[in-house]
Amino acid sequence: MLGYWLAVVRRLALPALATGVVCAAAMTAALVLGNGIPWSEAALQVLAAGAAGALVFAAVLSTSTVVSAARTARLYGLTLGPEAVALPSVREVRMPAIKGRTAFQLTDSVRHAVERDPVLRLDEITAFGHGTLSLTMRGPSDTTVSVQVRVTTGPEDTAAVVEVRPAATYKRLDAAACWAVARVVEKRVAQALRAEAAEAGLAR
């Protein structure tokens, strides 16, 4: 959890700095322009206000994010780590080539596995085709996430890439919702592909 918290703090560094600048500017306006205090006398108070604003912003937002992320990790039975901060959250499943199965058949199998999962909350399938599956899901705390699964087949291996991002593009912190959903979808994708590989082996 400490690694996740540090990653969140690094992500918040620039917004915290911007908040500090705003606080410093407000203090400058109040002391120098409003009260006529010389800049040399107000400088220390202005810098202190900026630093305090940045620290409070980072502390409050990082703490609330970590608490929500820890709750998310417990809900999905996962261990929280620094990789949970990255957006989009990308996972990959790779295995030996599944003979006799097309990308469409494998994608359809993945779709059924995801739909049957008791934890995932599917909102809508937005695209489904030859090697492509796109969905919107409800993550923890009703966070809406966009999920894309790309399945490729070749003579040597079969691969599936899971990519999850916040449906609202302005969100830079989502309390690990994308990471948690990506991990669960990855598990279902792996199960679906293994099942297809087993059936293909029996059919030969």
mmCIF file with all atom_site columns, C-alpha atoms in Angstrom:
data_model
loop_
_atom_site.group_PDB
_atom_site.id
_atom_site.type_symbol
_atom_site.label_atom_id
_atom_site.label_alt_id
_atom_site.label_comp_id
_atom_site.label_asym_id
_atom_site.label_entity_id
_atom_site.label_seq_id
_atom_site.pdbx_PDB_ins_code
_atom_site.Cartn_x
_atom_site.Cartn_y
_atom_site.Cartn_z
_atom_site.occupancy
_atom_site.B_iso_or_equiv
_atom_site.pdbx_formal_charge
_atom_site.auth_seq_id
_atom_site.auth_comp_id
_atom_site.auth_asym_id
_atom_site.auth_atom_id
_atom_site.pdbx_PDB_model_num
ATOM 1   C CA . MET A 1 1   ? 0.000   0.000   0.000   1.00 0.00 ? 1   MET A CA 1
ATOM 2   C CA . LEU A 1 2   ? 2.927   2.351   0.681   1.00 0.00 ? 2   LEU A CA 1
ATOM 3   C CA . GLY A 1 3   ? 4.064   1.935   -2.921  1.00 0.00 ? 3   GLY A CA 1
ATOM 4   C CA . TYR A 1 4   ? 0.603   2.896   -4.155  1.00 0.00 ? 4   TYR A CA 1
ATOM 5   C CA . TRP A 1 5   ? 0.518   5.956   -1.882  1.00 0.00 ? 5   TRP A CA 1
ATOM 6   C CA . LEU A 1 6   ? 3.928   7.136   -3.137  1.00 0.00 ? 6   LEU A CA 1
ATOM 7   C CA . ALA A 1 7   ? 2.804   6.652   -6.744  1.00 0.00 ? 7   ALA A CA 1
ATOM 8   C CA . VAL A 1 8   ? -0.330  8.722   -6.040  1.00 0.00 ? 8   VAL A CA 1
ATOM 9   C CA . VAL A 1 9   ? 1.759   11.485  -4.463  1.00 0.00 ? 9   VAL A CA 1
ATOM 10  C CA . ARG A 1 10  ? 4.008   11.580  -7.552  1.00 0.00 ? 10  ARG A CA 1
ATOM 11  C CA . ARG A 1 11  ? 0.922   11.789  -9.774  1.00 0.00 ? 11  ARG A CA 1
ATOM 12  C CA . LEU A 1 12  ? -0.371  14.698  -7.673  1.00 0.00 ? 12  LEU A CA 1
ATOM 13  C CA . ALA A 1 13  ? 2.906   16.653  -7.651  1.00 0.00 ? 13  ALA A CA 1
ATOM 14  C CA . LEU A 1 14  ? 2.014   19.055  -10.472 1.00 0.00 ? 14  LEU A CA 1
ATOM 15  C CA . PRO A 1 15  ? -1.612  19.686  -9.382  1.00 0.00 ? 15  PRO A CA 1
ATOM 16  C CA . ALA A 1 16  ? -0.341  20.273  -5.830  1.00 0.00 ? 16  ALA A CA 1
ATOM 17  C CA . LEU A 1 17  ? 2.238   22.747  -7.110  1.00 0.00 ? 17  LEU A CA 1
ATOM 18  C CA . ALA A 1 18  ? -0.461  24.570  -9.067  1.00 0.00 ? 18  ALA A CA 1
ATOM 19  C CA . THR A 1 19  ? -2.616  24.731  -5.938  1.00 0.00 ? 19  THR A CA 1
ATOM 20  C CA . GLY A 1 20  ? 0.325   26.136  -4.000  1.00 0.00 ? 20  GLY A CA 1
ATOM 21  C CA . VAL A 1 21  ? 0.838   28.834  -6.605  1.00 0.00 ? 21  VAL A CA 1
ATOM 22  C CA . VAL A 1 22  ? -2.835  29.809  -6.382  1.00 0.00 ? 22  VAL A CA 1
ATOM 23  C CA . CYS A 1 23  ? -2.642  30.006  -2.581  1.00 0.00 ? 23  CYS A CA 1
ATOM 24  C CA . ALA A 1 24  ? 0.533   32.087  -2.790  1.00 0.00 ? 24  ALA A CA 1
ATOM 25  C CA . ALA A 1 25  ? -1.092  34.437  -5.298  1.00 0.00 ? 25  ALA A CA 1
ATOM 26  C CA . ALA A 1 26  ? -4.148  34.847  -3.068  1.00 0.00 ? 26  ALA A CA 1
ATOM 27  C CA . MET A 1 27  ? -1.946  35.627  -0.073  1.00 0.00 ? 27  MET A CA 1
ATOM 28  C CA . THR A 1 28  ? 0.036   38.117  -2.138  1.00 0.00 ? 28  THR A CA 1
ATOM 29  C CA . ALA A 1 29  ? -3.146  39.888  -3.194  1.00 0.00 ? 29  ALA A CA 1
ATOM 30  C CA . ALA A 1 30  ? -4.378  40.012  0.404   1.00 0.00 ? 30  ALA A CA 1
ATOM 31  C CA . LEU A 1 31  ? -1.141  41.256  2.006   1.00 0.00 ? 31  LEU A CA 1
ATOM 32  C CA . VAL A 1 32  ? 0.628   43.300  -0.632  1.00 0.00 ? 32  VAL A CA 1
ATOM 33  C CA . LEU A 1 33  ? -2.241  44.697  -2.672  1.00 0.00 ? 33  LEU A CA 1
ATOM 34  C CA . GLY A 1 34  ? -4.964  44.687  -0.021  1.00 0.00 ? 34  GLY A CA 1
ATOM 35  C CA . ASN A 1 35  ? -3.070  45.726  3.106   1.00 0.00 ? 35  ASN A CA 1
ATOM 36  C CA . GLY A 1 36  ? -0.135  47.521  1.509   1.00 0.00 ? 36  GLY A CA 1
ATOM 37  C CA . ILE A 1 37  ? 2.473   45.401  3.260   1.00 0.00 ? 37  ILE A CA 1
ATOM 38  C CA . PRO A 1 38  ? 5.864   45.576  1.524   1.00 0.00 ? 38  PRO A CA 1
ATOM 39  C CA . TRP A 1 39  ? 6.754   42.515  -0.515  1.00 0.00 ? 39  TRP A CA 1
ATOM 40  C CA . SER A 1 40  ? 9.925   41.945  1.503   1.00 0.00 ? 40  SER A CA 1
ATOM 41  C CA . GLU A 1 41  ? 7.842   41.590  4.673   1.00 0.00 ? 41  GLU A CA 1
ATOM 42  C CA . ALA A 1 42  ? 5.108   39.492  3.033   1.00 0.00 ? 42  ALA A CA 1
ATOM 43  C CA . ALA A 1 43  ? 7.398   37.084  1.166   1.00 0.00 ? 43  ALA A CA 1
ATOM 44  C CA . LEU A 1 44  ? 7.739   34.599  4.012   1.00 0.00 ? 44  LEU A CA 1
ATOM 45  C CA . GLN A 1 45  ? 3.989   34.470  4.622   1.00 0.00 ? 45  GLN A CA 1
ATOM 46  C CA . VAL A 1 46  ? 3.308   34.102  0.889   1.00 0.00 ? 46  VAL A CA 1
ATOM 47  C CA . LEU A 1 47  ? 5.733   31.185  0.562   1.00 0.00 ? 47  LEU A CA 1
ATOM 48  C CA . ALA A 1 48  ? 4.304   29.548  3.685   1.00 0.00 ? 48  ALA A CA 1
ATOM 49  C CA . ALA A 1 49  ? 0.762   29.878  2.319   1.00 0.00 ? 49  ALA A CA 1
ATOM 50  C CA . GLY A 1 50  ? 1.806   28.344  -0.990  1.00 0.00 ? 50  GLY A CA 1
ATOM 51  C CA . ALA A 1 51  ? 3.594   25.437  0.675   1.00 0.00 ? 51  ALA A CA 1
ATOM 52  C CA . ALA A 1 52  ? 0.698   24.818  3.063   1.00 0.00 ? 52  ALA A CA 1
ATOM 53  C CA . GLY A 1 53  ? -1.827  24.859  0.226   1.00 0.00 ? 53  GLY A CA 1
ATOM 54  C CA . ALA A 1 54  ? 0.210   22.359  -1.796  1.00 0.00 ? 54  ALA A CA 1
ATOM 55  C CA . LEU A 1 55  ? 0.732   20.040  1.173   1.00 0.00 ? 55  LEU A CA 1
ATOM 56  C CA . VAL A 1 56  ? -2.915  20.104  2.242   1.00 0.00 ? 56  VAL A CA 1
ATOM 57  C CA . PHE A 1 57  ? -4.072  19.431  -1.319  1.00 0.00 ? 57  PHE A CA 1
ATOM 58  C CA . ALA A 1 58  ? -1.692  16.490  -1.747  1.00 0.00 ? 58  ALA A CA 1
ATOM 59  C CA . ALA A 1 59  ? -2.368  15.058  1.707   1.00 0.00 ? 59  ALA A CA 1
ATOM 60  C CA . VAL A 1 60  ? -6.163  15.199  1.520   1.00 0.00 ? 60  VAL A CA 1
ATOM 61  C CA . LEU A 1 61  ? -6.496  13.893  -2.040  1.00 0.00 ? 61  LEU A CA 1
ATOM 62  C CA . SER A 1 62  ? -3.832  11.193  -1.718  1.00 0.00 ? 62  SER A CA 1
ATOM 63  C CA . THR A 1 63  ? -5.259  9.933   1.580   1.00 0.00 ? 63  THR A CA 1
ATOM 64  C CA . SER A 1 64  ? -8.824  9.718   0.261   1.00 0.00 ? 64  SER A CA 1
ATOM 65  C CA . THR A 1 65  ? -7.592  8.025   -2.918  1.00 0.00 ? 65  THR A CA 1
ATOM 66  C CA . VAL A 1 66  ? -5.550  5.450   -0.996  1.00 0.00 ? 66  VAL A CA 1
ATOM 67  C CA . VAL A 1 67  ? -8.456  4.667   1.343   1.00 0.00 ? 67  VAL A CA 1
ATOM 68  C CA . SER A 1 68  ? -10.802 4.138   -1.608  1.00 0.00 ? 68  SER A CA 1
ATOM 69  C CA . ALA A 1 69  ? -8.192  2.088   -3.468  1.00 0.00 ? 69  ALA A CA 1
ATOM 70  C CA . ALA A 1 70  ? -7.607  -0.144  -0.442  1.00 0.00 ? 70  ALA A CA 1
ATOM 71  C CA . ARG A 1 71  ? -11.359 -0.728  -0.213  1.00 0.00 ? 71  ARG A CA 1
ATOM 72  C CA . THR A 1 72  ? -11.416 -1.594  -3.928  1.00 0.00 ? 72  THR A CA 1
ATOM 73  C CA . ALA A 1 73  ? -8.529  -4.040  -3.554  1.00 0.00 ? 73  ALA A CA 1
ATOM 74  C CA . ARG A 1 74  ? -10.277 -5.813  -0.667  1.00 0.00 ? 74  ARG A CA 1
ATOM 75  C CA . LEU A 1 75  ? -13.535 -5.985  -2.630  1.00 0.00 ? 75  LEU A CA 1
ATOM 76  C CA . TYR A 1 76  ? -11.811 -7.704  -5.555  1.00 0.00 ? 76  TYR A CA 1
ATOM 77  C CA . GLY A 1 77  ? -9.472  -9.822  -3.400  1.00 0.00 ? 77  GLY A CA 1
ATOM 78  C CA . LEU A 1 78  ? -6.326  -8.108  -4.728  1.00 0.00 ? 78  LEU A CA 1
ATOM 79  C CA . THR A 1 79  ? -3.116  -6.729  -3.243  1.00 0.00 ? 79  THR A CA 1
ATOM 80  C CA . LEU A 1 80  ? -2.685  -3.005  -3.832  1.00 0.00 ? 80  LEU A CA 1
ATOM 81  C CA . GLY A 1 81  ? 0.574   -1.903  -5.448  1.00 0.00 ? 81  GLY A CA 1
ATOM 82  C CA . PRO A 1 82  ? 2.043   1.083   -7.335  1.00 0.00 ? 82  PRO A CA 1
ATOM 83  C CA . GLU A 1 83  ? 0.993   -0.387  -10.696 1.00 0.00 ? 83  GLU A CA 1
ATOM 84  C CA . ALA A 1 84  ? -2.628  0.334   -9.739  1.00 0.00 ? 84  ALA A CA 1
ATOM 85  C CA . VAL A 1 85  ? -2.068  4.066   -10.381 1.00 0.00 ? 85  VAL A CA 1
ATOM 86  C CA . ALA A 1 86  ? -1.226  3.711   -14.084 1.00 0.00 ? 86  ALA A CA 1
ATOM 87  C CA . LEU A 1 87  ? -3.909  4.724   -16.578 1.00 0.00 ? 87  LEU A CA 1
ATOM 88  C CA . PRO A 1 88  ? -4.946  3.071   -18.750 1.00 0.00 ? 88  PRO A CA 1
ATOM 89  C CA . SER A 1 89  ? -4.486  -0.209  -16.917 1.00 0.00 ? 89  SER A CA 1
ATOM 90  C CA . VAL A 1 90  ? -3.146  -2.785  -19.385 1.00 0.00 ? 90  VAL A CA 1
ATOM 91  C CA . ARG A 1 91  ? -2.896  -6.550  -18.868 1.00 0.00 ? 91  ARG A CA 1
ATOM 92  C CA . GLU A 1 92  ? -1.853  -9.258  -21.308 1.00 0.00 ? 92  GLU A CA 1
ATOM 93  C CA . VAL A 1 93  ? -2.583  -12.965 -21.606 1.00 0.00 ? 93  VAL A CA 1
ATOM 94  C CA . ARG A 1 94  ? -0.322  -14.993 -23.892 1.00 0.00 ? 94  ARG A CA 1
ATOM 95  C CA . MET A 1 95  ? -0.311  -18.724 -24.540 1.00 0.00 ? 95  MET A CA 1
ATOM 96  C CA . PRO A 1 96  ? 0.616   -21.228 -27.276 1.00 0.00 ? 96  PRO A CA 1
ATOM 97  C CA . ALA A 1 97  ? -1.421  -21.046 -30.458 1.00 0.00 ? 97  ALA A CA 1
ATOM 98  C CA . ILE A 1 98  ? -4.929  -22.505 -30.197 1.00 0.00 ? 98  ILE A CA 1
ATOM 99  C CA . LYS A 1 99  ? -5.326  -24.570 -33.331 1.00 0.00 ? 99  LYS A CA 1
ATOM 100 C CA . GLY A 1 100 ? -8.660  -24.564 -35.129 1.00 0.00 ? 100 GLY A CA 1
ATOM 101 C CA . ARG A 1 101 ? -10.013 -21.469 -33.411 1.00 0.00 ? 101 ARG A CA 1
ATOM 102 C CA . THR A 1 102 ? -10.479 -18.101 -35.093 1.00 0.00 ? 102 THR A CA 1
ATOM 103 C CA . ALA A 1 103 ? -10.056 -14.767 -33.361 1.00 0.00 ? 103 ALA A CA 1
ATOM 104 C CA . PHE A 1 104 ? -13.822 -14.299 -33.583 1.00 0.00 ? 104 PHE A CA 1
ATOM 105 C CA . GLN A 1 105 ? -14.500 -17.608 -31.800 1.00 0.00 ? 105 GLN A CA 1
ATOM 106 C CA . LEU A 1 106 ? -12.012 -16.781 -29.064 1.00 0.00 ? 106 LEU A CA 1
ATOM 107 C CA . THR A 1 107 ? -13.435 -13.287 -28.631 1.00 0.00 ? 107 THR A CA 1
ATOM 108 C CA . ASP A 1 108 ? -16.931 -14.748 -28.325 1.00 0.00 ? 108 ASP A CA 1
ATOM 109 C CA . SER A 1 109 ? -15.694 -17.132 -25.644 1.00 0.00 ? 109 SER A CA 1
ATOM 110 C CA . VAL A 1 110 ? -14.111 -14.229 -23.780 1.00 0.00 ? 110 VAL A CA 1
ATOM 111 C CA . ARG A 1 111 ? -17.370 -12.265 -24.025 1.00 0.00 ? 111 ARG A CA 1
ATOM 112 C CA . HIS A 1 112 ? -19.349 -15.091 -22.421 1.00 0.00 ? 112 HIS A CA 1
ATOM 113 C CA . ALA A 1 113 ? -16.765 -15.490 -19.650 1.00 0.00 ? 113 ALA A CA 1
ATOM 114 C CA . VAL A 1 114 ? -16.873 -11.782 -18.819 1.00 0.00 ? 114 VAL A CA 1
ATOM 115 C CA . GLU A 1 115 ? -20.672 -11.664 -18.893 1.00 0.00 ? 115 GLU A CA 1
ATOM 116 C CA . ARG A 1 116 ? -20.915 -14.576 -16.449 1.00 0.00 ? 116 ARG A CA 1
ATOM 117 C CA . ASP A 1 117 ? -18.459 -13.156 -13.926 1.00 0.00 ? 117 ASP A CA 1
ATOM 118 C CA . PRO A 1 118 ? -20.247 -12.566 -10.589 1.00 0.00 ? 118 PRO A CA 1
ATOM 119 C CA . VAL A 1 119 ? -18.114 -9.542  -9.647  1.00 0.00 ? 119 VAL A CA 1
ATOM 120 C CA . LEU A 1 120 ? -17.979 -7.552  -12.878 1.00 0.00 ? 120 LEU A CA 1
ATOM 121 C CA . ARG A 1 121 ? -20.949 -5.270  -13.544 1.00 0.00 ? 121 ARG A CA 1
ATOM 122 C CA . LEU A 1 122 ? -21.479 -4.983  -17.272 1.00 0.00 ? 122 LEU A CA 1
ATOM 123 C CA . ASP A 1 123 ? -23.259 -1.882  -18.546 1.00 0.00 ? 123 ASP A CA 1
ATOM 124 C CA . GLU A 1 124 ? -23.040 -2.282  -22.301 1.00 0.00 ? 124 GLU A CA 1
ATOM 125 C CA . ILE A 1 125 ? -21.182 -4.079  -25.069 1.00 0.00 ? 125 ILE A CA 1
ATOM 126 C CA . THR A 1 126 ? -20.172 -1.284  -27.426 1.00 0.00 ? 126 THR A CA 1
ATOM 127 C CA . ALA A 1 127 ? -18.237 -3.340  -29.997 1.00 0.00 ? 127 ALA A CA 1
ATOM 128 C CA . PHE A 1 128 ? -17.879 -7.024  -30.746 1.00 0.00 ? 128 PHE A CA 1
ATOM 129 C CA . GLY A 1 129 ? -16.175 -8.493  -33.757 1.00 0.00 ? 129 GLY A CA 1
ATOM 130 C CA . HIS A 1 130 ? -13.197 -10.351 -35.132 1.00 0.00 ? 130 HIS A CA 1
ATOM 131 C CA . GLY A 1 131 ? -10.703 -10.106 -32.268 1.00 0.00 ? 131 GLY A CA 1
ATOM 132 C CA . THR A 1 132 ? -12.241 -6.999  -30.704 1.00 0.00 ? 132 THR A CA 1
ATOM 133 C CA . LEU A 1 133 ? -14.477 -6.665  -27.669 1.00 0.00 ? 133 LEU A CA 1
ATOM 134 C CA . SER A 1 134 ? -15.333 -3.272  -26.161 1.00 0.00 ? 134 SER A CA 1
ATOM 135 C CA . LEU A 1 135 ? -17.506 -2.797  -23.091 1.00 0.00 ? 135 LEU A CA 1
ATOM 136 C CA . THR A 1 136 ? -18.447 -0.292  -20.444 1.00 0.00 ? 136 THR A CA 1
ATOM 137 C CA . MET A 1 137 ? -18.568 -1.524  -16.865 1.00 0.00 ? 137 MET A CA 1
ATOM 138 C CA . ARG A 1 138 ? -19.368 -0.191  -13.439 1.00 0.00 ? 138 ARG A CA 1
ATOM 139 C CA . GLY A 1 139 ? -16.402 -0.358  -11.138 1.00 0.00 ? 139 GLY A CA 1
ATOM 140 C CA . PRO A 1 140 ? -16.294 0.234   -7.382  1.00 0.00 ? 140 PRO A CA 1
ATOM 141 C CA . SER A 1 141 ? -18.281 3.233   -6.105  1.00 0.00 ? 141 SER A CA 1
ATOM 142 C CA . ASP A 1 142 ? -20.155 3.225   -9.433  1.00 0.00 ? 142 ASP A CA 1
ATOM 143 C CA . THR A 1 143 ? -17.106 4.430   -11.358 1.00 0.00 ? 143 THR A CA 1
ATOM 144 C CA . THR A 1 144 ? -17.731 3.823   -15.064 1.00 0.00 ? 144 THR A CA 1
ATOM 145 C CA . VAL A 1 145 ? -14.799 2.301   -16.944 1.00 0.00 ? 145 VAL A CA 1
ATOM 146 C CA . SER A 1 146 ? -14.226 1.468   -20.594 1.00 0.00 ? 146 SER A CA 1
ATOM 147 C CA . VAL A 1 147 ? -12.814 -1.984  -21.302 1.00 0.00 ? 147 VAL A CA 1
ATOM 148 C CA . GLN A 1 148 ? -11.264 -3.150  -24.547 1.00 0.00 ? 148 GLN A CA 1
ATOM 149 C CA . VAL A 1 149 ? -10.072 -6.700  -25.208 1.00 0.00 ? 149 VAL A CA 1
ATOM 150 C CA . ARG A 1 150 ? -8.062  -7.416  -28.361 1.00 0.00 ? 150 ARG A CA 1
ATOM 151 C CA . VAL A 1 151 ? -7.488  -11.070 -29.269 1.00 0.00 ? 151 VAL A CA 1
ATOM 152 C CA . THR A 1 152 ? -4.905  -12.079 -31.861 1.00 0.00 ? 152 THR A CA 1
ATOM 153 C CA . THR A 1 153 ? -4.041  -15.518 -33.154 1.00 0.00 ? 153 THR A CA 1
ATOM 154 C CA . GLY A 1 154 ? -0.944  -16.684 -34.979 1.00 0.00 ? 154 GLY A CA 1
ATOM 155 C CA . PRO A 1 155 ? 0.949   -19.823 -35.889 1.00 0.00 ? 155 PRO A CA 1
ATOM 156 C CA . GLU A 1 156 ? 3.003   -19.695 -32.695 1.00 0.00 ? 156 GLU A CA 1
ATOM 157 C CA . ASP A 1 157 ? 0.848   -18.086 -30.043 1.00 0.00 ? 157 ASP A CA 1
ATOM 158 C CA . THR A 1 158 ? -2.505  -16.601 -29.054 1.00 0.00 ? 158 THR A CA 1
ATOM 159 C CA . ALA A 1 159 ? -2.581  -13.296 -27.204 1.00 0.00 ? 159 ALA A CA 1
ATOM 160 C CA . ALA A 1 160 ? -5.195  -11.110 -25.596 1.00 0.00 ? 160 ALA A CA 1
ATOM 161 C CA . VAL A 1 161 ? -4.600  -7.550  -24.424 1.00 0.00 ? 161 VAL A CA 1
ATOM 162 C CA . VAL A 1 162 ? -6.963  -6.029  -21.855 1.00 0.00 ? 162 VAL A CA 1
ATOM 163 C CA . GLU A 1 163 ? -7.021  -2.237  -21.616 1.00 0.00 ? 163 GLU A CA 1
ATOM 164 C CA . VAL A 1 164 ? -9.173  -0.405  -19.089 1.00 0.00 ? 164 VAL A CA 1
ATOM 165 C CA . ARG A 1 165 ? -9.495  3.366   -18.728 1.00 0.00 ? 165 ARG A CA 1
ATOM 166 C CA . PRO A 1 166 ? -11.927 5.737   -16.996 1.00 0.00 ? 166 PRO A CA 1
ATOM 167 C CA . ALA A 1 167 ? -14.968 6.483   -19.133 1.00 0.00 ? 167 ALA A CA 1
ATOM 168 C CA . ALA A 1 168 ? -14.552 10.129  -18.069 1.00 0.00 ? 168 ALA A CA 1
ATOM 169 C CA . THR A 1 169 ? -11.280 11.138  -19.700 1.00 0.00 ? 169 THR A CA 1
ATOM 170 C CA . TYR A 1 170 ? -10.639 13.952  -17.216 1.00 0.00 ? 170 TYR A CA 1
ATOM 171 C CA . LYS A 1 171 ? -10.117 11.522  -14.351 1.00 0.00 ? 171 LYS A CA 1
ATOM 172 C CA . ARG A 1 172 ? -6.444  11.017  -13.582 1.00 0.00 ? 172 ARG A CA 1
ATOM 173 C CA . LEU A 1 173 ? -7.056  9.146   -10.323 1.00 0.00 ? 173 LEU A CA 1
ATOM 174 C CA . ASP A 1 174 ? -9.802  6.553   -10.135 1.00 0.00 ? 174 ASP A CA 1
ATOM 175 C CA . ALA A 1 175 ? -8.986  4.863   -6.801  1.00 0.00 ? 175 ALA A CA 1
ATOM 176 C CA . ALA A 1 176 ? -7.678  1.745   -8.577  1.00 0.00 ? 176 ALA A CA 1
ATOM 177 C CA . ALA A 1 177 ? -11.022 0.973   -10.249 1.00 0.00 ? 177 ALA A CA 1
ATOM 178 C CA . CYS A 1 178 ? -9.462  0.464   -13.703 1.00 0.00 ? 178 CYS A CA 1
ATOM 179 C CA . TRP A 1 179 ? -6.674  -1.687  -12.282 1.00 0.00 ? 179 TRP A CA 1
ATOM 180 C CA . ALA A 1 180 ? -9.115  -3.892  -10.355 1.00 0.00 ? 180 ALA A CA 1
ATOM 181 C CA . VAL A 1 181 ? -11.458 -4.372  -13.305 1.00 0.00 ? 181 VAL A CA 1
ATOM 182 C CA . ALA A 1 182 ? -8.493  -5.091  -15.601 1.00 0.00 ? 182 ALA A CA 1
ATOM 183 C CA . ARG A 1 183 ? -7.203  -7.777  -13.238 1.00 0.00 ? 183 ARG A CA 1
ATOM 184 C CA . VAL A 1 184 ? -10.587 -9.522  -13.059 1.00 0.00 ? 184 VAL A CA 1
ATOM 185 C CA . VAL A 1 185 ? -11.137 -9.323  -16.830 1.00 0.00 ? 185 VAL A CA 1
ATOM 186 C CA . GLU A 1 186 ? -7.614  -10.659 -17.369 1.00 0.00 ? 186 GLU A CA 1
ATOM 187 C CA . LYS A 1 187 ? -8.455  -13.658 -15.202 1.00 0.00 ? 187 LYS A CA 1
ATOM 188 C CA . ARG A 1 188 ? -11.660 -14.368 -17.146 1.00 0.00 ? 188 ARG A CA 1
ATOM 189 C CA . VAL A 1 189 ? -9.851  -13.978 -20.475 1.00 0.00 ? 189 VAL A CA 1
ATOM 190 C CA . ALA A 1 190 ? -7.186  -16.469 -19.385 1.00 0.00 ? 190 ALA A CA 1
ATOM 191 C CA . GLN A 1 191 ? -9.821  -18.946 -18.257 1.00 0.00 ? 191 GLN A CA 1
ATOM 192 C CA . ALA A 1 192 ? -11.726 -18.627 -21.540 1.00 0.00 ? 192 ALA A CA 1
ATOM 193 C CA . LEU A 1 193 ? -8.600  -19.137 -23.643 1.00 0.00 ? 193 LEU A CA 1
ATOM 194 C CA . ARG A 1 194 ? -7.485  -22.141 -21.584 1.00 0.00 ? 194 ARG A CA 1
ATOM 195 C CA . ALA A 1 195 ? -10.918 -23.696 -21.971 1.00 0.00 ? 195 ALA A CA 1
ATOM 196 C CA . GLU A 1 196 ? -10.772 -23.175 -25.737 1.00 0.00 ? 196 GLU A CA 1
ATOM 197 C CA . ALA A 1 197 ? -7.283  -24.672 -25.862 1.00 0.00 ? 197 ALA A CA 1
ATOM 198 C CA . ALA A 1 198 ? -8.459  -27.708 -23.921 1.00 0.00 ? 198 ALA A CA 1
ATOM 199 C CA . GLU A 1 199 ? -11.435 -28.231 -26.242 1.00 0.00 ? 199 GLU A CA 1
ATOM 200 C CA . ALA A 1 200 ? -9.248  -27.803 -29.315 1.00 0.00 ? 200 ALA A CA 1
ATOM 201 C CA . GLY A 1 201 ? -6.837  -30.397 -27.931 1.00 0.00 ? 201 GLY A CA 1
ATOM 202 C CA . LEU A 1 202 ? -9.649  -32.881 -27.356 1.00 0.00 ? 202 LEU A CA 1
ATOM 203 C CA . ALA A 1 203 ? -11.023 -32.310 -30.843 1.00 0.00 ? 203 ALA A CA 1
ATOM 204 C CA . ARG A 1 204 ? -7.762  -33.270 -32.508 1.00 0.00 ? 204 ARG A CA 1
#
